[in-house]
Short mmCIF file of C-alpha atoms and ligand atoms in Angstrom, two decimals:
data_model
loop_
_atom_site.label_atom_id
_atom_site.label_comp_id
_atom_site.label_asym_id
_atom_site.label_seq_id
_atom_site.Cartn_x
_atom_site.Cartn_y
_atom_site.Cartn_z
CA MET A 2 0.00 0.00 0.00
CA LEU A 3 1.71 3.14 -1.14
CA SER A 4 -0.02 6.02 0.56
CA ARG A 5 1.10 9.55 -0.19
CA ARG A 6 2.23 9.90 3.40
CA ARG A 7 4.19 6.73 3.13
CA LEU A 8 5.84 7.79 -0.10
CA LEU A 9 6.89 10.92 1.75
CA VAL A 10 8.29 8.95 4.63
CA THR A 11 9.88 6.50 2.23
CA SER A 12 11.62 9.24 0.30
CA VAL A 13 12.94 10.75 3.54
CA LEU A 14 14.29 7.36 4.46
CA ALA A 15 15.65 6.74 1.00
CA ALA A 16 17.50 10.05 1.14
CA GLY A 17 19.53 8.53 3.91
CA ALA A 18 18.80 11.47 6.20
CA GLY A 19 20.29 11.32 9.66
CA ALA A 20 16.70 11.03 10.84
CA VAL A 21 16.83 7.33 10.00
CA PRO A 22 17.26 5.47 13.27
CA THR A 23 20.30 3.27 13.12
CA ALA A 24 18.16 0.28 14.08
CA LEU A 25 16.38 0.61 10.76
CA ALA A 26 19.55 0.19 8.84
CA ALA A 27 20.09 -3.07 10.62
CA GLU A 28 18.61 -5.47 8.16
CA LYS A 29 22.01 -7.02 8.60
CA LYS A 30 22.12 -10.77 8.62
CA GLN A 31 23.81 -12.71 11.37
CA PRO A 32 25.83 -15.60 10.07
CA GLY A 33 23.40 -18.49 9.62
CA GLY A 34 23.55 -21.20 12.25
CA ALA A 35 23.35 -23.77 9.49
CA GLU A 36 26.79 -22.79 8.30
CA GLU A 37 28.09 -24.27 11.52
CA ALA A 38 25.89 -27.30 11.05
CA ARG A 39 28.41 -29.69 9.57
CA ASP A 40 26.94 -32.61 11.46
CA TRP A 41 23.42 -33.56 12.55
CA GLY A 42 24.25 -32.99 16.22
CA ALA A 43 25.09 -29.40 15.40
CA VAL A 44 21.82 -29.09 13.48
CA ARG A 45 19.91 -30.33 16.53
CA ARG A 46 21.65 -27.77 18.71
CA GLN A 47 20.20 -24.99 16.56
CA PHE A 48 16.82 -25.79 18.12
CA ASP A 49 15.80 -25.04 21.71
CA LEU A 50 13.92 -28.34 21.98
CA ASP A 51 13.39 -29.78 25.46
CA PRO A 52 16.12 -32.46 25.70
CA ARG A 53 14.05 -34.63 28.04
CA TYR A 54 11.92 -35.85 25.18
CA ILE A 55 12.16 -37.66 21.88
CA HIS A 56 10.32 -35.26 19.61
CA ALA A 57 8.63 -37.58 17.15
CA GLY A 58 6.08 -35.13 15.80
CA LEU A 59 7.93 -31.93 14.98
CA PHE A 60 6.04 -31.50 11.71
CA PHE A 61 3.07 -30.43 13.86
CA LEU A 62 4.42 -26.91 14.38
CA SER A 63 7.93 -25.65 13.94
CA SER A 64 10.38 -25.06 16.72
CA HIS A 65 12.48 -22.22 15.30
CA PRO A 66 16.16 -22.89 14.65
CA ARG A 67 18.63 -20.28 15.89
CA PRO A 68 18.92 -18.16 12.69
CA VAL A 69 15.11 -17.88 12.51
CA ARG A 70 14.82 -17.05 16.23
CA GLU A 71 17.50 -14.40 15.88
CA ALA A 72 15.91 -12.84 12.82
CA ILE A 73 12.51 -12.68 14.54
CA GLU A 74 14.13 -11.13 17.60
CA ARG A 75 16.05 -8.58 15.51
CA TYR A 76 12.87 -7.43 13.75
CA ARG A 77 10.89 -7.55 16.97
CA ARG A 78 13.34 -5.19 18.65
CA GLN A 79 13.14 -2.77 15.73
CA LEU A 80 9.34 -2.86 15.88
CA GLU A 81 9.34 -2.30 19.64
CA ALA A 82 11.67 0.67 19.24
CA ASN A 83 9.91 2.35 16.34
CA PRO A 84 6.94 0.53 14.77
CA LEU A 85 6.13 3.36 12.36
CA HIS A 86 9.50 3.77 10.70
CA THR A 87 10.31 0.07 10.81
CA VAL A 88 7.17 -0.83 8.88
CA GLU A 89 7.39 2.17 6.56
CA HIS A 90 10.99 1.43 5.74
CA LEU A 91 11.01 -2.35 5.52
CA ALA A 92 7.53 -3.20 4.23
CA PHE A 93 6.46 -0.15 2.28
CA SER A 94 9.60 1.12 0.61
CA ASP A 95 9.93 0.77 -3.15
CA PRO A 96 8.32 -2.46 -4.34
CA VAL A 97 11.49 -3.79 -5.97
CA ASN A 98 13.60 -3.67 -2.83
CA ASN A 99 11.15 -4.00 0.01
CA ILE A 100 11.25 -6.92 2.37
CA THR A 101 8.13 -8.59 0.98
CA THR A 102 9.91 -8.90 -2.36
CA ARG A 103 12.95 -10.32 -0.56
CA VAL A 104 10.79 -12.88 1.23
CA CYS A 105 9.09 -14.00 -2.01
CA ASN A 106 12.45 -14.21 -3.78
CA ALA A 107 13.89 -16.34 -0.96
CA ILE A 108 10.99 -18.79 -1.34
CA ALA A 109 11.36 -18.80 -5.14
CA THR A 110 15.09 -19.50 -4.87
CA TYR A 111 14.14 -22.71 -3.08
CA ILE A 112 11.01 -23.86 -4.97
CA GLY A 113 12.02 -22.57 -8.43
CA GLY A 114 10.10 -20.08 -10.54
CA SER A 115 9.70 -16.41 -9.78
CA GLY A 116 9.00 -14.54 -6.57
CA ASP A 117 6.43 -12.57 -8.58
CA ASP A 118 4.22 -15.68 -8.61
CA ILE A 119 4.12 -16.04 -4.82
CA ALA A 120 1.43 -14.74 -2.46
CA LEU A 121 2.26 -14.69 1.24
CA THR A 122 -0.23 -16.25 3.63
CA GLN A 123 -0.42 -17.14 7.30
CA ASN A 124 -0.53 -20.93 6.88
CA THR A 125 -1.56 -23.73 4.53
CA THR A 126 -5.22 -23.29 5.39
CA THR A 127 -5.36 -19.61 4.38
CA GLY A 128 -3.55 -20.48 1.15
CA LEU A 129 -6.07 -23.18 0.25
CA GLY A 130 -8.86 -20.66 0.89
CA VAL A 131 -7.09 -18.11 -1.33
CA ILE A 132 -6.81 -20.67 -4.14
CA TYR A 133 -10.24 -22.30 -4.09
CA GLN A 134 -12.19 -19.10 -3.41
CA GLY A 135 -10.13 -17.37 -6.09
CA LEU A 136 -10.65 -19.86 -8.89
CA PRO A 137 -13.33 -18.90 -11.43
CA LEU A 138 -15.70 -21.76 -10.55
CA LYS A 139 -19.25 -21.55 -11.84
CA PRO A 140 -22.43 -23.64 -11.66
CA GLY A 141 -21.87 -26.97 -13.38
CA ASP A 142 -18.12 -27.05 -12.61
CA GLU A 143 -16.73 -29.81 -10.43
CA VAL A 144 -13.77 -29.95 -8.07
CA LEU A 145 -12.40 -33.46 -7.78
CA THR A 146 -10.41 -34.40 -4.71
CA THR A 147 -9.46 -37.53 -2.80
CA ALA A 148 -10.86 -39.24 0.29
CA HIS A 149 -7.54 -38.79 2.12
CA ASP A 150 -6.98 -35.04 2.43
CA HIS A 151 -6.94 -32.88 5.54
CA PHE A 152 -10.10 -31.36 6.96
CA VAL A 153 -9.04 -27.81 5.96
CA HIS A 154 -8.49 -28.83 2.34
CA HIS A 155 -11.95 -30.38 2.04
CA GLU A 156 -13.47 -27.40 3.85
CA ALA A 157 -11.78 -24.96 1.47
CA ILE A 158 -13.31 -26.91 -1.43
CA ARG A 159 -16.73 -27.21 0.21
CA LEU A 160 -16.95 -23.48 0.96
CA ALA A 161 -15.76 -22.40 -2.48
CA THR A 162 -17.97 -24.79 -4.46
CA GLU A 163 -21.01 -23.92 -2.32
CA ARG A 164 -20.49 -20.22 -3.00
CA ALA A 165 -19.98 -20.76 -6.73
CA GLY A 166 -22.85 -23.22 -7.20
CA ALA A 167 -20.31 -25.83 -8.29
CA THR A 168 -20.01 -29.41 -7.01
CA TRP A 169 -17.22 -31.48 -5.51
CA ARG A 170 -16.44 -35.16 -5.24
CA LYS A 171 -13.98 -37.30 -3.28
CA VAL A 172 -12.38 -40.37 -4.79
CA PRO A 173 -10.48 -43.04 -2.80
CA LEU A 174 -7.02 -43.71 -4.21
CA PHE A 175 -6.75 -47.24 -2.80
CA ASP A 176 -8.96 -49.89 -1.19
CA THR A 177 -6.58 -51.22 1.43
CA TYR A 178 -3.41 -49.77 2.92
CA ASP A 179 -1.35 -52.79 1.92
CA SER A 180 -2.35 -52.51 -1.74
CA ILE A 181 -1.24 -48.94 -2.50
CA SER A 182 0.64 -48.56 -5.77
CA ALA A 183 1.71 -45.47 -7.71
CA ASP A 184 0.26 -46.87 -10.93
CA GLN A 185 -3.10 -47.52 -9.33
CA LEU A 186 -3.50 -44.15 -7.69
CA VAL A 187 -2.53 -42.22 -10.82
CA GLU A 188 -4.95 -44.37 -12.84
CA ARG A 189 -7.76 -43.81 -10.35
CA LEU A 190 -7.33 -40.06 -10.47
CA GLN A 191 -7.21 -40.08 -14.25
CA GLN A 192 -10.34 -42.22 -14.51
CA ALA A 193 -12.24 -40.12 -11.99
CA ILE A 194 -11.87 -36.93 -14.02
CA GLY A 195 -15.19 -36.12 -15.66
CA SER A 196 -16.19 -33.68 -18.37
CA GLN A 197 -17.25 -31.12 -15.71
CA THR A 198 -14.07 -31.43 -13.66
CA ARG A 199 -12.15 -28.14 -13.58
CA VAL A 200 -9.88 -28.68 -10.60
CA LEU A 201 -8.09 -31.68 -9.11
CA GLY A 202 -7.12 -31.04 -5.48
CA VAL A 203 -4.58 -33.40 -3.90
CA THR A 204 -2.18 -33.56 -0.95
CA TRP A 205 1.53 -34.18 -1.54
CA VAL A 206 2.15 -36.11 1.67
CA HIS A 207 -0.95 -37.39 3.46
CA SER A 208 -0.95 -36.67 7.18
CA SER A 209 -3.64 -39.37 7.45
CA SER A 210 -1.31 -42.25 6.50
CA GLY A 211 2.11 -40.87 5.53
CA LEU A 212 1.48 -41.73 1.86
CA LYS A 213 3.40 -39.51 -0.57
CA LEU A 214 1.75 -38.93 -3.95
CA PRO A 215 3.86 -39.00 -7.13
CA LEU A 216 3.05 -35.41 -8.08
CA ARG A 217 5.10 -35.41 -11.27
CA ARG A 218 3.27 -38.47 -12.57
CA ILE A 219 -0.09 -36.95 -11.63
CA SER A 220 0.69 -33.69 -13.41
CA GLN A 221 1.87 -35.65 -16.47
CA ALA A 222 -1.35 -37.69 -16.49
CA LEU A 223 -3.35 -34.48 -16.24
CA ALA A 224 -1.40 -32.98 -19.14
CA VAL A 225 -2.64 -35.87 -21.29
CA VAL A 226 -6.26 -35.17 -20.24
CA ASN A 227 -5.81 -31.44 -20.86
CA ARG A 228 -4.36 -31.93 -24.31
CA GLU A 229 -7.88 -32.74 -25.52
CA ARG A 230 -9.47 -29.74 -23.81
CA ALA A 231 -9.98 -26.09 -24.67
CA PRO A 232 -8.00 -23.74 -22.35
CA GLU A 233 -11.08 -22.71 -20.33
CA ARG A 234 -11.94 -26.37 -19.70
CA ARG A 235 -8.46 -27.39 -18.52
CA VAL A 236 -8.29 -29.28 -15.23
CA LEU A 237 -6.04 -27.40 -12.79
CA LEU A 238 -3.88 -29.31 -10.33
CA VAL A 239 -4.05 -27.78 -6.83
CA VAL A 240 -1.72 -29.16 -4.18
CA ASP A 241 -1.64 -28.99 -0.40
CA GLY A 242 2.10 -29.39 -0.13
CA VAL A 243 2.78 -28.69 3.52
CA HIS A 244 4.27 -32.05 4.48
CA GLY A 245 6.43 -32.30 1.37
CA LEU A 246 7.94 -28.81 1.60
CA GLY A 247 11.25 -29.00 3.43
CA VAL A 248 11.36 -32.80 3.11
CA GLU A 249 11.15 -33.78 -0.54
CA GLU A 250 12.88 -32.34 -3.60
CA PRO A 251 12.64 -28.56 -3.38
CA ASP A 252 12.04 -27.66 -7.05
CA ILE A 253 8.28 -27.71 -6.69
CA VAL A 254 7.54 -25.48 -9.66
CA ALA A 255 9.18 -28.05 -11.98
CA MET A 256 6.71 -30.74 -10.88
CA GLY A 257 4.09 -29.26 -13.17
CA VAL A 258 1.40 -28.35 -10.63
CA ASP A 259 -0.83 -25.31 -11.19
CA ALA A 260 -1.18 -24.00 -7.62
CA PHE A 261 0.60 -24.99 -4.42
CA SER A 262 -0.15 -24.00 -0.84
CA ALA A 263 2.05 -24.68 2.18
CA GLY A 264 2.71 -23.30 5.59
CA THR A 265 6.39 -22.58 6.16
CA HIS A 266 5.92 -23.35 9.86
CA LYS A 267 6.20 -27.13 9.74
CA TRP A 268 9.09 -28.94 8.03
CA MET A 269 10.58 -25.71 6.74
CA PHE A 270 11.08 -24.42 10.32
CA GLY A 271 9.82 -21.02 9.24
CA PRO A 272 8.27 -18.55 11.63
CA ARG A 273 5.01 -19.78 13.13
CA GLY A 274 2.02 -18.21 11.38
CA THR A 275 3.58 -17.97 7.92
CA GLY A 276 2.97 -19.68 4.59
CA PHE A 277 2.68 -19.05 0.87
CA VAL A 278 0.85 -19.91 -2.32
CA TRP A 279 2.70 -20.35 -5.57
CA ALA A 280 0.66 -20.52 -8.78
CA ARG A 281 1.47 -20.26 -12.46
CA PRO A 282 0.97 -16.66 -13.67
CA GLU A 283 -1.72 -17.90 -16.09
CA VAL A 284 -3.63 -19.29 -13.10
CA TRP A 285 -3.31 -16.11 -11.01
CA SER A 286 -4.51 -14.14 -14.04
CA VAL A 287 -7.90 -15.89 -14.13
CA MET A 288 -8.39 -15.84 -10.36
CA ARG A 289 -10.23 -13.30 -8.22
CA PRO A 290 -8.84 -12.14 -4.87
CA LEU A 291 -10.74 -13.23 -1.82
CA MET A 292 -9.82 -10.24 0.32
CA PRO A 293 -7.98 -6.93 0.12
CA SER A 294 -4.24 -7.09 -0.41
CA THR A 295 -1.88 -4.37 0.79
CA SER A 296 1.08 -5.77 -1.14
CA SER A 297 0.21 -4.37 -4.56
CA ALA A 298 0.91 -0.78 -5.66
CA GLU A 299 -1.40 -1.26 -8.65
CA LEU A 300 -4.40 -2.09 -6.45
CA PHE A 301 -3.78 0.97 -4.29
CA TYR A 302 -3.31 3.38 -7.19
CA ALA A 303 -6.40 1.99 -8.93
CA TRP A 304 -8.41 2.66 -5.79
CA ALA A 305 -6.87 6.12 -5.30
CA GLY A 306 -7.49 7.00 -8.95
CA GLY A 307 -11.06 5.76 -8.93
CA ARG A 308 -10.39 3.22 -11.68
CA PRO A 309 -10.43 -0.58 -11.87
CA PRO A 310 -7.09 -2.34 -11.37
CA GLN A 311 -5.23 -2.75 -14.64
CA GLY A 312 -3.90 -5.86 -16.26
CA PRO A 313 -4.37 -9.46 -15.33
CA ALA A 314 -4.47 -10.40 -11.65
CA ARG A 315 -1.08 -11.41 -10.24
CA ALA A 316 0.19 -13.06 -7.09
CA ASN A 317 0.60 -9.97 -4.93
CA TRP A 318 -3.11 -9.16 -5.35
CA PHE A 319 -3.82 -12.30 -3.33
CA SER A 320 -1.68 -11.92 -0.18
CA PRO A 321 -4.22 -11.31 2.59
CA GLY A 322 -3.58 -7.68 3.50
CA GLY A 323 -3.38 -5.45 6.54
CA PHE A 324 -0.78 -5.39 9.27
CA GLN A 325 0.70 -8.74 10.16
CA ALA A 326 2.95 -10.37 12.72
CA PHE A 327 5.67 -8.65 10.69
CA GLU A 328 8.65 -9.96 12.61
CA HIS A 329 7.52 -13.47 11.69
CA HIS A 330 6.82 -12.79 8.02
CA TRP A 331 10.11 -10.98 7.56
CA ALA A 332 12.13 -13.83 9.06
CA ILE A 333 10.98 -16.35 6.42
CA PRO A 334 14.19 -16.07 4.32
CA GLU A 335 16.32 -17.29 7.23
CA ALA A 336 14.34 -20.56 7.28
CA PHE A 337 14.87 -21.18 3.58
CA GLU A 338 18.54 -20.22 3.88
CA PHE A 339 18.88 -22.66 6.80
CA HIS A 340 17.70 -25.48 4.54
CA GLN A 341 19.88 -24.34 1.64
CA ALA A 342 22.94 -24.21 3.91
CA ILE A 343 22.44 -27.79 5.09
CA GLY A 344 21.53 -28.95 1.59
CA PRO A 345 18.02 -30.01 0.55
CA GLN A 346 19.25 -33.32 -0.81
CA ARG A 347 21.04 -34.17 2.44
CA ILE A 348 17.86 -33.28 4.32
CA THR A 349 15.73 -35.52 2.09
CA GLU A 350 18.16 -38.42 2.47
CA ARG A 351 18.35 -38.03 6.25
CA ILE A 352 14.59 -37.85 6.77
CA HIS A 353 14.01 -40.80 4.46
CA ALA A 354 16.69 -42.89 6.15
CA LEU A 355 15.23 -42.30 9.63
CA ASN A 356 11.62 -42.94 8.64
CA THR A 357 12.46 -45.92 6.42
CA ARG A 358 14.18 -47.55 9.41
CA MET A 359 11.04 -46.85 11.46
CA ARG A 360 8.75 -48.39 8.82
CA GLU A 361 10.97 -51.45 8.41
CA GLY A 362 11.18 -51.93 12.18
CA LEU A 363 7.41 -51.73 12.57
CA ALA A 364 6.78 -54.00 9.58
CA ASN A 365 8.67 -56.73 11.45
CA MET A 366 6.44 -56.60 14.52
CA SER A 367 3.53 -59.00 14.41
CA HIS A 368 1.46 -56.94 16.89
CA VAL A 369 1.72 -53.82 14.72
CA THR A 370 -0.17 -52.85 11.57
CA LEU A 371 1.78 -50.42 9.42
CA TYR A 372 -0.32 -48.12 7.23
CA THR A 373 2.39 -46.05 5.57
CA PRO A 374 3.66 -47.70 2.38
CA ARG A 375 7.08 -49.34 2.77
CA ALA A 376 8.18 -48.25 -0.71
CA ALA A 377 10.36 -45.13 -0.44
CA GLU A 378 8.71 -43.57 -3.52
CA LEU A 379 5.35 -43.61 -1.69
CA ALA A 380 6.52 -42.49 1.76
CA SER A 381 8.09 -39.43 3.28
CA GLY A 382 8.63 -38.18 6.85
CA MET A 383 5.68 -39.75 8.69
CA VAL A 384 4.88 -43.26 9.83
CA CYS A 385 1.34 -44.32 10.74
CA PHE A 386 0.50 -47.54 12.54
CA ASP A 387 -1.71 -49.36 15.06
CA VAL A 388 -0.79 -51.69 17.91
CA ARG A 389 -3.08 -54.69 18.35
CA GLY A 390 -5.32 -54.39 21.41
CA MET A 391 -4.64 -50.68 21.96
CA THR A 392 -6.34 -47.55 20.70
CA GLN A 393 -4.16 -45.00 18.93
CA GLN A 394 -4.57 -42.65 21.92
CA GLN A 395 -3.33 -45.38 24.26
CA VAL A 396 -0.29 -45.95 22.07
CA VAL A 397 0.63 -42.27 22.01
CA GLN A 398 -0.05 -41.88 25.72
CA ARG A 399 2.13 -44.84 26.61
CA LEU A 400 4.95 -43.66 24.37
CA PHE A 401 4.92 -40.38 26.24
CA GLU A 402 4.32 -41.54 29.80
CA ARG A 403 6.77 -44.44 29.83
CA HIS A 404 9.38 -43.26 27.36
CA GLY A 405 9.08 -39.48 26.93
CA ILE A 406 8.37 -39.97 23.22
CA LEU A 407 6.16 -37.27 21.70
CA GLY A 408 4.08 -38.94 18.97
CA THR A 409 0.68 -37.92 17.64
CA THR A 410 -2.62 -39.41 16.55
CA THR A 411 -3.89 -38.58 13.08
CA PRO A 412 -6.82 -36.10 13.12
CA TYR A 413 -9.01 -38.01 10.66
CA ALA A 414 -12.26 -40.01 10.83
CA LEU A 415 -10.12 -43.16 10.76
CA SER A 416 -7.30 -42.32 13.16
CA PHE A 417 -3.89 -44.00 13.63
CA ALA A 418 -0.90 -43.55 15.87
CA ARG A 419 1.83 -41.56 14.11
CA VAL A 420 5.50 -40.84 14.60
CA SER A 421 7.76 -38.74 12.48
CA PHE A 422 11.49 -38.10 12.40
CA GLY A 423 13.05 -34.93 11.05
CA ILE A 424 16.58 -33.59 10.86
CA GLN A 425 16.54 -32.84 14.59
CA ASN A 426 16.16 -36.56 15.34
CA THR A 427 18.77 -39.32 15.50
CA PRO A 428 18.93 -43.02 14.52
CA GLU A 429 19.16 -43.78 18.26
CA GLU A 430 15.84 -42.05 18.83
CA VAL A 431 14.28 -44.18 16.08
CA GLU A 432 15.63 -47.34 17.75
CA LYS A 433 14.30 -46.25 21.16
CA THR A 434 10.89 -45.60 19.65
CA LEU A 435 10.91 -49.01 17.99
CA ALA A 436 11.93 -50.65 21.29
CA ALA A 437 9.09 -48.85 23.09
CA ILE A 438 6.56 -50.12 20.56
CA ARG A 439 8.09 -53.59 20.53
CA GLU A 440 7.36 -53.95 24.22
CA MET A 441 3.66 -53.11 23.74
CA VAL A 442 3.16 -56.64 22.46
C1 PLP B 1425 -2.15 -32.23 5.15
C2 PLP B 1425 -2.36 -30.99 5.96
N1 PLP B 1425 -2.81 -29.88 5.35
C3 PLP B 1425 -3.02 -28.73 6.02
C4 PLP B 1425 -2.77 -28.64 7.37
C5 PLP B 1425 -2.98 -27.33 8.07
O1 PLP B 1425 -1.78 -26.62 8.05
P1 PLP B 1425 -1.70 -25.12 8.54
O2 PLP B 1425 -1.73 -25.12 10.01
O3 PLP B 1425 -0.37 -24.63 7.99
O4 PLP B 1425 -2.83 -24.38 7.96
C6 PLP B 1425 -2.30 -29.77 8.05
C7 PLP B 1425 -2.01 -29.71 9.50
O5 PLP B 1425 -1.09 -30.32 10.00
C8 PLP B 1425 -2.11 -30.97 7.34
O6 PLP B 1425 -1.68 -32.08 7.95
#
């Protein structure tokens, strides 16, 4: 939002007048903690996690690593000292150099594509609302999704289709957990697409079972369907990517999806209450914003000039506007830099190694039913299971009370016990968790 007053303040600041508090100049970066993280023990020490526990559910909500904590604290101190100038200078200075642009560019450096195609949100949920409410759905259109997605994804679809007079439908991707195959689930999605289907909404990594979908294959299958369709009848691929981001390969844009929503406050270790939507510019251009944005100069000048906004809609029209928990939003780059410094491929390999060991260990226990596929191509950072004779709550409670292991239950109609190992965890913690479950026989 470029108000006249702000432009005035901005130009004073840009002139480098002595009036600029020194704190404002301090957008200086501390050396990233990840640079010191040459081993996994050092990575773990970047987090202030309570050492009494085995944290086997850190995807739930991020504990901030040191560089992210320090960035939040640095911005917080600036805001405490001078909220007006800090916001004017950092958020509302010229659009090319302001901090919002820097944040979007930091995300784009990791996921591929351009920062111009990123809208900033508060979490995955807000992003899904931005996408589904923004799509030009009309009566007769259908949104196709699966039976396995999170409550907020289905709610975003339900609310948007209800408002538009469109319909939605859920398709199961498998019949039994021990029969899941990539071929079958791609085929089922392809076959479920009808002539009215305009959107296919899927989840990259299911928090219901730990299943990871082969997104590239799904987007390729959709490309075949779309080849026969006129542009306005294309089926768009919308992805809830929150449990893949920060775990799986980072170049998300290259996977061929149309719109992608994720919170940065889970596996990415970004500031709590932050997230983003990436969409192809052609998709943003046909969408309609759900709520006012204060990230776009064009929207403000159109309003001030009493004219409609010009040109096709673009990502920054869609970032929910107004003042935010700025110190959190501004500290997003440090989270992405933390991952880059460690190396996304190393992170993927580590998380897969830990969780594969967990799956293999559980698969060998006759009193345990494993729901997450054993095949690495269909699994990621979560492992879902049941112990015979115990409810999932009893399993999680016993893990905590007897062993200090913090697992979770899955928040779905059919619920399982779930553990998850990230880069803060160790192979020893996996073995201890397996031993604790082994003795539940
Ligand atoms: C698959 C999935 N999607 C969305 C969400 C909601 O995420 P957020 O809190 O970032 O909105 C969750 C929560 O863990 C989830 O498991």
